[in-house]
PDB file of C-alpha atoms in Angstrom:
ATOM      1  CA  UNK A  12       7.103  -6.849  19.283  1.00 94.00           C
ATOM      2  CA  UNK A  13       8.722  -3.909  17.727  1.00 97.00           C
ATOM      3  CA  UNK A  14       8.469  -2.944  13.991  1.00 98.00           C
ATOM      4  CA  UNK A  15       9.757  -0.343  11.735  1.00 98.00           C
ATOM      5  CA  UNK A  16       7.232   1.541   9.714  1.00 98.00           C
ATOM      6  CA  UNK A  17       8.233   2.113   6.120  1.00 98.00           C
ATOM      7  CA  UNK A  18       5.530   4.857   5.470  1.00 98.00           C
ATOM      8  CA  UNK A  19       6.408   5.594   1.828  1.00 97.00           C
ATOM      9  CA  UNK A  20       7.126   9.000   0.252  1.00 94.00           C
ATOM     10  CA  UNK A  21       3.565   9.125  -1.416  1.00 94.00           C
ATOM     11  CA  UNK A  22       1.962   8.674   2.005  1.00 96.00           C
ATOM     12  CA  UNK A  23       4.470  11.003   3.713  1.00 94.00           C
ATOM     13  CA  UNK A  24       4.152  13.577   1.313  1.00 93.00           C
ATOM     14  CA  UNK A  25       0.301  13.373   0.521  1.00 94.00           C
ATOM     15  CA  UNK A  26      -1.352  10.977   2.958  1.00 96.00           C
ATOM     16  CA  UNK A  27       0.363  11.453   6.424  1.00 96.00           C
ATOM     17  CA  UNK A  28      -3.090  10.309   8.002  1.00 97.00           C
ATOM     18  CA  UNK A  29      -2.449   6.962   6.742  1.00 98.00           C
ATOM     19  CA  UNK A  30       0.964   6.640   8.587  1.00 97.00           C
ATOM     20  CA  UNK A  31      -0.715   7.887  11.752  1.00 97.00           C
ATOM     21  CA  UNK A  32      -3.487   5.231  11.287  1.00 98.00           C
ATOM     22  CA  UNK A  33      -0.905   2.559  10.859  1.00 98.00           C
ATOM     23  CA  UNK A  34       0.777   3.366  14.154  1.00 98.00           C
ATOM     24  CA  UNK A  35      -2.625   3.886  16.092  1.00 97.00           C
ATOM     25  CA  UNK A  36      -3.553   0.490  14.632  1.00 98.00           C
ATOM     26  CA  UNK A  37      -0.447  -1.267  15.526  1.00 98.00           C
ATOM     27  CA  UNK A  38      -0.074   0.258  18.853  1.00 98.00           C
ATOM     28  CA  UNK A  39      -3.708  -0.681  19.859  1.00 97.00           C
ATOM     29  CA  UNK A  40      -2.470  -4.478  18.925  1.00 98.00           C
ATOM     30  CA  UNK A  41       0.342  -4.330  21.294  1.00 98.00           C
ATOM     31  CA  UNK A  42       3.036  -3.328  18.753  1.00 98.00           C
ATOM     32  CA  UNK A  43       5.895  -0.960  19.132  1.00 98.00           C
ATOM     33  CA  UNK A  44       6.555   1.130  16.242  1.00 98.00           C
ATOM     34  CA  UNK A  45       9.713   2.787  15.212  1.00 98.00           C
ATOM     35  CA  UNK A  46       9.956   5.286  12.292  1.00 98.00           C
ATOM     36  CA  UNK A  47      13.658   5.391  10.999  1.00 97.00           C
ATOM     37  CA  UNK A  48      14.180   8.921   9.869  1.00 96.00           C
ATOM     38  CA  UNK A  49      16.655   7.800   7.382  1.00 97.00           C
ATOM     39  CA  UNK A  50      14.063   6.080   5.078  1.00 97.00           C
ATOM     40  CA  UNK A  51      13.068   7.820   1.753  1.00 95.00           C
ATOM     41  CA  UNK A  52      11.795   6.758  -1.493  1.00 96.00           C
ATOM     42  CA  UNK A  53      12.367   3.066  -2.392  1.00 97.00           C
ATOM     43  CA  UNK A  54      13.409   3.979  -5.816  1.00 96.00           C
ATOM     44  CA  UNK A  55      10.376   2.455  -7.778  1.00 94.00           C
ATOM     45  CA  UNK A  56       9.446   5.564 -10.156  1.00 92.00           C
ATOM     46  CA  UNK A  57      12.995   5.448 -11.141  1.00 94.00           C
ATOM     47  CA  UNK A  58      13.145   1.802 -11.765  1.00 94.00           C
ATOM     48  CA  UNK A  59       9.606   1.392 -13.525  1.00 90.00           C
ATOM     49  CA  UNK A  60      10.885   4.395 -15.872  1.00 91.00           C
ATOM     50  CA  UNK A  61      14.214   2.394 -16.817  1.00 93.00           C
ATOM     51  CA  UNK A  62      16.575   4.220 -14.577  1.00 95.00           C
ATOM     52  CA  UNK A  63      17.874   1.076 -12.920  1.00 96.00           C
ATOM     53  CA  UNK A  64      21.257   2.511 -11.909  1.00 96.00           C
ATOM     54  CA  UNK A  65      19.800   5.679 -10.458  1.00 97.00           C
ATOM     55  CA  UNK A  66      17.575   3.530  -8.146  1.00 97.00           C
ATOM     56  CA  UNK A  67      20.582   1.602  -6.809  1.00 98.00           C
ATOM     57  CA  UNK A  68      21.712   4.519  -4.336  1.00 97.00           C
ATOM     58  CA  UNK A  69      17.885   4.293  -2.905  1.00 98.00           C
ATOM     59  CA  UNK A  70      18.188   0.504  -2.469  1.00 98.00           C
ATOM     60  CA  UNK A  71      21.334   1.108  -0.430  1.00 98.00           C
ATOM     61  CA  UNK A  72      19.581   4.000   1.561  1.00 98.00           C
ATOM     62  CA  UNK A  73      16.449   1.752   2.406  1.00 98.00           C
ATOM     63  CA  UNK A  74      18.275  -1.253   3.377  1.00 98.00           C
ATOM     64  CA  UNK A  75      20.470   0.684   5.666  1.00 98.00           C
ATOM     65  CA  UNK A  76      17.425   2.621   7.129  1.00 98.00           C
ATOM     66  CA  UNK A  77      15.819  -0.798   7.924  1.00 98.00           C
ATOM     67  CA  UNK A  78      18.958  -2.592   9.164  1.00 97.00           C
ATOM     68  CA  UNK A  79      18.483  -4.585  12.533  1.00 95.00           C
ATOM     69  CA  UNK A  80      14.412  -4.692  12.266  1.00 98.00           C
ATOM     70  CA  UNK A  81      12.926  -8.078  12.114  1.00 98.00           C
ATOM     71  CA  UNK A  82       9.722  -6.712  10.719  1.00 98.00           C
ATOM     72  CA  UNK A  83       9.306  -3.737   8.282  1.00 98.00           C
ATOM     73  CA  UNK A  84       5.546  -2.915   7.773  1.00 98.00           C
ATOM     74  CA  UNK A  85       4.359  -0.705   5.037  1.00 98.00           C
ATOM     75  CA  UNK A  86       0.717   0.219   4.060  1.00 98.00           C
ATOM     76  CA  UNK A  87       1.740   0.139   0.265  1.00 96.00           C
ATOM     77  CA  UNK A  88       1.576  -3.059  -1.638  1.00 94.00           C
ATOM     78  CA  UNK A  89       3.509  -1.340  -4.468  1.00 94.00           C
ATOM     79  CA  UNK A  90       6.534  -0.410  -2.279  1.00 96.00           C
ATOM     80  CA  UNK A  91       6.496  -3.850  -0.775  1.00 97.00           C
ATOM     81  CA  UNK A  92       6.563  -5.366  -3.991  1.00 96.00           C
ATOM     82  CA  UNK A  93       9.399  -3.170  -5.124  1.00 97.00           C
ATOM     83  CA  UNK A  94      11.560  -4.325  -2.286  1.00 98.00           C
ATOM     84  CA  UNK A  95      10.631  -7.923  -2.209  1.00 97.00           C
ATOM     85  CA  UNK A  96      10.525  -8.501  -6.142  1.00 95.00           C
ATOM     86  CA  UNK A  97      12.690  -5.971  -7.730  1.00 97.00           C
ATOM     87  CA  UNK A  98      15.419  -5.275  -5.196  1.00 98.00           C
ATOM     88  CA  UNK A  99      16.884  -8.963  -5.547  1.00 97.00           C
ATOM     89  CA  UNK A 100      16.684  -8.562  -9.233  1.00 97.00           C
ATOM     90  CA  UNK A 101      18.344  -5.182  -9.072  1.00 97.00           C
ATOM     91  CA  UNK A 102      21.223  -6.843  -7.249  1.00 97.00           C
ATOM     92  CA  UNK A 103      21.566  -9.693  -9.320  1.00 97.00           C
ATOM     93  CA  UNK A 104      21.817  -7.439 -12.475  1.00 97.00           C
ATOM     94  CA  UNK A 105      24.385  -5.263 -10.864  1.00 97.00           C
ATOM     95  CA  UNK A 106      26.449  -8.428 -10.052  1.00 97.00           C
ATOM     96  CA  UNK A 107      26.141  -9.797 -13.454  1.00 97.00           C
ATOM     97  CA  UNK A 108      27.616  -6.168 -14.534  1.00 96.00           C
ATOM     98  CA  UNK A 109      30.497  -6.552 -12.458  1.00 97.00           C
ATOM     99  CA  UNK A 110      29.477  -4.497  -9.597  1.00 96.00           C
ATOM    100  CA  UNK A 111      30.306  -7.327  -6.993  1.00 96.00           C
ATOM    101  CA  UNK A 112      27.606  -8.982  -4.625  1.00 96.00           C
ATOM    102  CA  UNK A 113      27.119  -6.262  -2.069  1.00 97.00           C
ATOM    103  CA  UNK A 114      23.768  -4.912  -3.376  1.00 97.00           C
ATOM    104  CA  UNK A 115      22.532  -8.496  -3.839  1.00 97.00           C
ATOM    105  CA  UNK A 116      23.394  -8.988  -0.224  1.00 98.00           C
ATOM    106  CA  UNK A 117      21.499  -5.968   0.981  1.00 98.00           C
ATOM    107  CA  UNK A 118      18.474  -6.655  -1.013  1.00 98.00           C
ATOM    108  CA  UNK A 119      18.226 -10.325  -0.124  1.00 97.00           C
ATOM    109  CA  UNK A 120      18.481  -9.404   3.611  1.00 98.00           C
ATOM    110  CA  UNK A 121      15.927  -6.777   3.558  1.00 98.00           C
ATOM    111  CA  UNK A 122      13.367  -8.345   1.084  1.00 98.00           C
ATOM    112  CA  UNK A 123      12.012 -11.182   3.377  1.00 97.00           C
ATOM    113  CA  UNK A 124      11.590  -8.694   6.445  1.00 98.00           C
ATOM    114  CA  UNK A 125       9.232  -6.554   4.649  1.00 98.00           C
ATOM    115  CA  UNK A 126       5.495  -6.885   4.987  1.00 98.00           C
ATOM    116  CA  UNK A 127       2.606  -5.067   3.660  1.00 98.00           C
ATOM    117  CA  UNK A 128       0.198  -4.091   6.474  1.00 98.00           C
ATOM    118  CA  UNK A 129      -2.707  -6.961   5.769  1.00 98.00           C
ATOM    119  CA  UNK A 130       0.086  -9.443   5.244  1.00 97.00           C
ATOM    120  CA  UNK A 131       1.638  -8.428   8.772  1.00 98.00           C
ATOM    121  CA  UNK A 132      -1.785  -8.121  10.514  1.00 98.00           C
ATOM    122  CA  UNK A 133      -2.996 -11.523   9.352  1.00 98.00           C
ATOM    123  CA  UNK A 134       0.150 -13.743   8.711  1.00 98.00           C
ATOM    124  CA  UNK A 135       2.398 -12.356  11.747  1.00 98.00           C
ATOM    125  CA  UNK A 136       0.167 -11.236  14.352  1.00 98.00           C
ATOM    126  CA  UNK A 137      -2.478 -13.741  13.513  1.00 98.00           C
ATOM    127  CA  UNK A 138      -5.484 -11.271  13.851  1.00 98.00           C
ATOM    128  CA  UNK A 139      -8.578 -10.740  11.689  1.00 98.00           C
ATOM    129  CA  UNK A 140     -10.610  -8.509  14.110  1.00 98.00           C
ATOM    130  CA  UNK A 141      -8.644  -5.646  14.849  1.00 98.00           C
ATOM    131  CA  UNK A 142     -11.534  -4.008  17.261  1.00 97.00           C
ATOM    132  CA  UNK A 143     -12.276  -1.434  14.638  1.00 98.00           C
ATOM    133  CA  UNK A 144     -15.605   0.248  14.098  1.00 98.00           C
ATOM    134  CA  UNK A 145     -16.664   1.909  10.827  1.00 98.00           C
ATOM    135  CA  UNK A 146     -20.615   2.049  10.400  1.00 97.00           C
ATOM    136  CA  UNK A 147     -20.499   2.708   6.761  1.00 96.00           C
ATOM    137  CA  UNK A 148     -20.963   0.888   3.295  1.00 97.00           C
ATOM    138  CA  UNK A 149     -17.603  -0.074   1.752  1.00 98.00           C
ATOM    139  CA  UNK A 150     -16.288  -1.621  -1.344  1.00 97.00           C
ATOM    140  CA  UNK A 151     -12.717  -2.725  -1.741  1.00 97.00           C
ATOM    141  CA  UNK A 152     -10.504  -2.356  -4.747  1.00 96.00           C
ATOM    142  CA  UNK A 153      -7.416  -4.810  -4.936  1.00 95.00           C
ATOM    143  CA  UNK A 154      -4.504  -2.958  -6.353  1.00 93.00           C
ATOM    144  CA  UNK A 155      -2.594  -4.807  -8.805  1.00 92.00           C
ATOM    145  CA  UNK A 156       0.805  -5.085  -6.855  1.00 90.00           C
ATOM    146  CA  UNK A 157      -1.058  -6.420  -3.842  1.00 91.00           C
ATOM    147  CA  UNK A 158      -3.186  -8.772  -5.959  1.00 90.00           C
ATOM    148  CA  UNK A 159      -0.771 -10.261  -8.523  1.00 90.00           C
ATOM    149  CA  UNK A 160       2.657  -9.209  -7.030  1.00 88.00           C
ATOM    150  CA  UNK A 161       2.362  -9.830  -3.288  1.00 94.00           C
ATOM    151  CA  UNK A 162      -0.586 -12.471  -3.623  1.00 93.00           C
ATOM    152  CA  UNK A 163      -2.545 -10.619  -0.770  1.00 95.00           C
ATOM    153  CA  UNK A 164      -5.496 -12.697  -1.714  1.00 94.00           C
ATOM    154  CA  UNK A 165      -8.672 -12.197   0.768  1.00 96.00           C
ATOM    155  CA  UNK A 166      -6.378 -10.831   3.394  1.00 97.00           C
ATOM    156  CA  UNK A 167      -7.976  -7.223   3.111  1.00 97.00           C
ATOM    157  CA  UNK A 168     -11.487  -8.388   2.518  1.00 97.00           C
ATOM    158  CA  UNK A 169     -11.343 -10.656   5.907  1.00 98.00           C
ATOM    159  CA  UNK A 170     -10.096  -7.543   8.007  1.00 98.00           C
ATOM    160  CA  UNK A 171     -12.744  -5.337   6.560  1.00 98.00           C
ATOM    161  CA  UNK A 172     -15.532  -8.041   6.954  1.00 98.00           C
ATOM    162  CA  UNK A 173     -14.588  -8.201  10.593  1.00 98.00           C
ATOM    163  CA  UNK A 174     -14.982  -4.354  11.271  1.00 98.00           C
ATOM    164  CA  UNK A 175     -17.975  -3.560  13.502  1.00 98.00           C
ATOM    165  CA  UNK A 176     -20.784  -1.863  11.772  1.00 97.00           C
ATOM    166  CA  UNK A 177     -19.297  -2.099   8.285  1.00 98.00           C
ATOM    167  CA  UNK A 178     -21.111  -3.392   5.181  1.00 98.00           C
ATOM    168  CA  UNK A 179     -18.586  -5.009   2.833  1.00 98.00           C
ATOM    169  CA  UNK A 180     -20.349  -5.114  -0.760  1.00 98.00           C
ATOM    170  CA  UNK A 181     -18.631  -6.658  -3.825  1.00 96.00           C
ATOM    171  CA  UNK A 182     -16.917  -4.614  -6.463  1.00 96.00           C
ATOM    172  CA  UNK A 183     -17.776  -5.584  -9.846  1.00 96.00           C
ATOM    173  CA  UNK A 184     -14.582  -5.915 -12.071  1.00 93.00           C
ATOM    174  CA  UNK A 185     -12.464  -5.747  -8.934  1.00 91.00           C
ATOM    175  CA  UNK A 186      -9.625  -7.626 -10.229  1.00 92.00           C
ATOM    176  CA  UNK A 187      -9.285  -4.979 -13.101  1.00 92.00           C
ATOM    177  CA  UNK A 188      -6.671  -2.520 -12.867  1.00 92.00           C
ATOM    178  CA  UNK A 189      -7.692   1.098 -12.074  1.00 89.00           C
ATOM    179  CA  UNK A 190      -5.308   2.441 -14.782  1.00 86.00           C
ATOM    180  CA  UNK A 191      -2.866   4.188 -12.445  1.00 89.00           C
ATOM    181  CA  UNK A 192       0.302   2.119 -12.776  1.00 83.00           C
ATOM    182  CA  UNK A 193       2.875   4.613 -11.715  1.00 79.00           C
ATOM    183  CA  UNK A 194       4.287   5.957 -14.622  1.00 81.00           C
ATOM    184  CA  UNK A 195       1.795   4.274 -17.010  1.00 84.00           C
ATOM    185  CA  UNK A 196      -0.708   7.048 -15.811  1.00 80.00           C
ATOM    186  CA  UNK A 197       1.890   9.832 -17.105  1.00 82.00           C
ATOM    187  CA  UNK A 198       2.886   8.022 -20.301  1.00 85.00           C
ATOM    188  CA  UNK A 199      -0.676   7.027 -21.382  1.00 86.00           C
ATOM    189  CA  UNK A 200      -3.006   9.637 -19.431  1.00 87.00           C
ATOM    190  CA  UNK A 201      -6.245   8.875 -21.674  1.00 90.00           C
ATOM    191  CA  UNK A 202      -6.145   5.270 -21.518  1.00 92.00           C
ATOM    192  CA  UNK A 203      -5.248   5.631 -17.512  1.00 87.00           C
ATOM    193  CA  UNK A 204      -8.213   7.920 -17.209  1.00 90.00           C
ATOM    194  CA  UNK A 205     -10.678   5.763 -19.002  1.00 92.00           C
ATOM    195  CA  UNK A 206      -9.831   2.839 -16.881  1.00 93.00           C
ATOM    196  CA  UNK A 207     -10.111   4.966 -13.708  1.00 92.00           C
ATOM    197  CA  UNK A 208     -13.455   6.065 -14.744  1.00 92.00           C
ATOM    198  CA  UNK A 209     -14.639   2.563 -15.249  1.00 94.00           C
ATOM    199  CA  UNK A 210     -13.622   1.624 -11.843  1.00 94.00           C
ATOM    200  CA  UNK A 211     -15.239   4.638 -10.138  1.00 94.00           C
ATOM    201  CA  UNK A 212     -18.420   3.822 -12.235  1.00 93.00           C
ATOM    202  CA  UNK A 213     -18.290   0.269 -10.852  1.00 94.00           C
ATOM    203  CA  UNK A 214     -17.797   1.438  -7.393  1.00 95.00           C
ATOM    204  CA  UNK A 215     -20.417   4.014  -7.383  1.00 92.00           C
ATOM    205  CA  UNK A 216     -22.859   1.395  -8.590  1.00 93.00           C
ATOM    206  CA  UNK A 217     -22.631  -0.822  -5.436  1.00 95.00           C
ATOM    207  CA  UNK A 218     -24.059   2.036  -3.401  1.00 94.00           C
ATOM    208  CA  UNK A 219     -21.239   2.384  -1.344  1.00 96.00           C
ATOM    209  CA  UNK A 220     -19.932   5.679   0.360  1.00 95.00           C
ATOM    210  CA  UNK A 221     -16.216   4.583   0.576  1.00 97.00           C
ATOM    211  CA  UNK A 222     -14.067   2.961  -1.878  1.00 97.00           C
ATOM    212  CA  UNK A 223     -11.392   1.437  -0.011  1.00 97.00           C
ATOM    213  CA  UNK A 224      -7.878   0.309  -1.071  1.00 96.00           C
ATOM    214  CA  UNK A 225      -4.476  -0.573   0.510  1.00 95.00           C
ATOM    215  CA  UNK A 226      -2.437   1.519  -1.694  1.00 95.00           C
ATOM    216  CA  UNK A 227      -2.726   5.191  -1.896  1.00 96.00           C
ATOM    217  CA  UNK A 228      -0.988   5.770  -4.950  1.00 92.00           C
ATOM    218  CA  UNK A 229      -4.028   3.963  -6.790  1.00 94.00           C
ATOM    219  CA  UNK A 230      -6.546   5.690  -4.385  1.00 94.00           C
ATOM    220  CA  UNK A 231      -4.932   9.018  -5.458  1.00 92.00           C
ATOM    221  CA  UNK A 232      -5.538   8.384  -9.180  1.00 92.00           C
ATOM    222  CA  UNK A 233      -9.308   7.274  -8.474  1.00 93.00           C
ATOM    223  CA  UNK A 234      -9.948  10.061  -5.942  1.00 92.00           C
ATOM    224  CA  UNK A 235      -8.862  12.645  -8.482  1.00 90.00           C
ATOM    225  CA  UNK A 236     -11.220  11.235 -11.165  1.00 90.00           C
ATOM    226  CA  UNK A 237     -13.942  11.719  -8.661  1.00 89.00           C
ATOM    227  CA  UNK A 238     -12.969  15.255  -7.826  1.00 85.00           C
ATOM    228  CA  UNK A 239     -12.522  16.359 -11.307  1.00 83.00           C
ATOM    229  CA  UNK A 240     -15.328  14.732 -13.326  1.00 73.00           C
ATOM    230  CA  UNK A 241     -18.059  14.362 -10.903  1.00 61.00           C
ATOM    231  CA  UNK A 242     -19.094  11.527 -13.296  1.00 48.00           C
ATOM    232  CA  UNK A 243     -21.104   9.524 -10.829  1.00 46.00           C
ATOM    233  CA  UNK A 244     -23.089  11.960  -8.707  1.00 48.00           C
ATOM    234  CA  UNK A 245     -22.565   9.379  -5.731  1.00 52.00           C
ATOM    235  CA  UNK A 246     -21.184  10.453  -2.413  1.00 81.00           C
ATOM    236  CA  UNK A 247     -18.301   8.402  -2.888  1.00 92.00           C
ATOM    237  CA  UNK A 248     -14.993   8.965  -1.185  1.00 93.00           C
ATOM    238  CA  UNK A 249     -11.810   7.000  -1.447  1.00 95.00           C
ATOM    239  CA  UNK A 250     -10.096   5.943   1.787  1.00 97.00           C
ATOM    240  CA  UNK A 251      -7.084   3.754   2.623  1.00 97.00           C
ATOM    241  CA  UNK A 252      -7.827   0.267   4.721  1.00 98.00           C
ATOM    242  CA  UNK A 253      -5.489   1.543   7.443  1.00 98.00           C
ATOM    243  CA  UNK A 254      -7.758   4.334   8.331  1.00 98.00           C
ATOM    244  CA  UNK A 255     -10.765   2.098   8.560  1.00 98.00           C
ATOM    245  CA  UNK A 256      -8.965  -0.483  10.739  1.00 98.00           C
ATOM    246  CA  UNK A 257      -7.713   2.139  12.863  1.00 98.00           C
ATOM    247  CA  UNK A 258     -11.119   3.784  13.651  1.00 98.00           C
ATOM    248  CA  UNK A 259     -12.961   2.723  16.770  1.00 97.00           C
ATOM    249  CA  UNK A 260     -16.436   3.772  18.523  1.00 93.00           C
ATOM    250  CA  UNK A 261     -14.374   5.686  20.928  1.00 92.00           C
ATOM    251  CA  UNK A 262     -12.083   7.364  18.350  1.00 90.00           C
ATOM    252  CA  UNK A 263     -13.959   7.395  15.071  1.00 89.00           C
ATOM    253  CA  UNK A 264     -12.659   8.469  11.864  1.00 86.00           C
ATOM    254  CA  UNK A 265     -12.967  12.147  10.933  1.00 70.00           C
TER     255      UNK A 265
END
């Protein structure tokens, strides 16, 4: 099977290890991974801030970059949700404004081919135990886009529970937003920081050494609070789920 990796601009710029981990993981499972160089930002920051028309060229670029691939896999629930939920909406709005149906056609062609990583592993490859080994206590934060937008359900937790050596502990208030919310964190920094601090305190209270998530935008927010405030005093670090699933006894996470 051959797939395209949509690494996303956040991962490409700030968390390249996540993209590398996705490739290692998928190749270990027998998947051939391509990285179309024409990919870039999906337009989520512009769209969320109200600049829908400015996001339209990014829709066209993204659709062009991934044309011809049956599966487009991304380690970001928020970017997957942008393409699957908002691209078709953007196309319909453009069509209603008299721009024709080209944008709608591109969006509706791409959207069903885009999979968040855990969806692809569980629903397409049909695997839960990916052969990972990570001997640490972990708690999982379900980001809002994955939880509410994509309906990932228990897929991430099932994958984590199957990791060798990993102790998965429940996160109190897991379904509460961490406060990032993209531009929400910029427009409402005090509220955002307070929500993030609550999430960190809950995670620290589990005794976990790792706060795991499937979206590095939320993890960047939470890790920033950890680094700046030191509010918990716990040896807690934020880590993307892909890096845990890519780790093995022979090639441990470093």
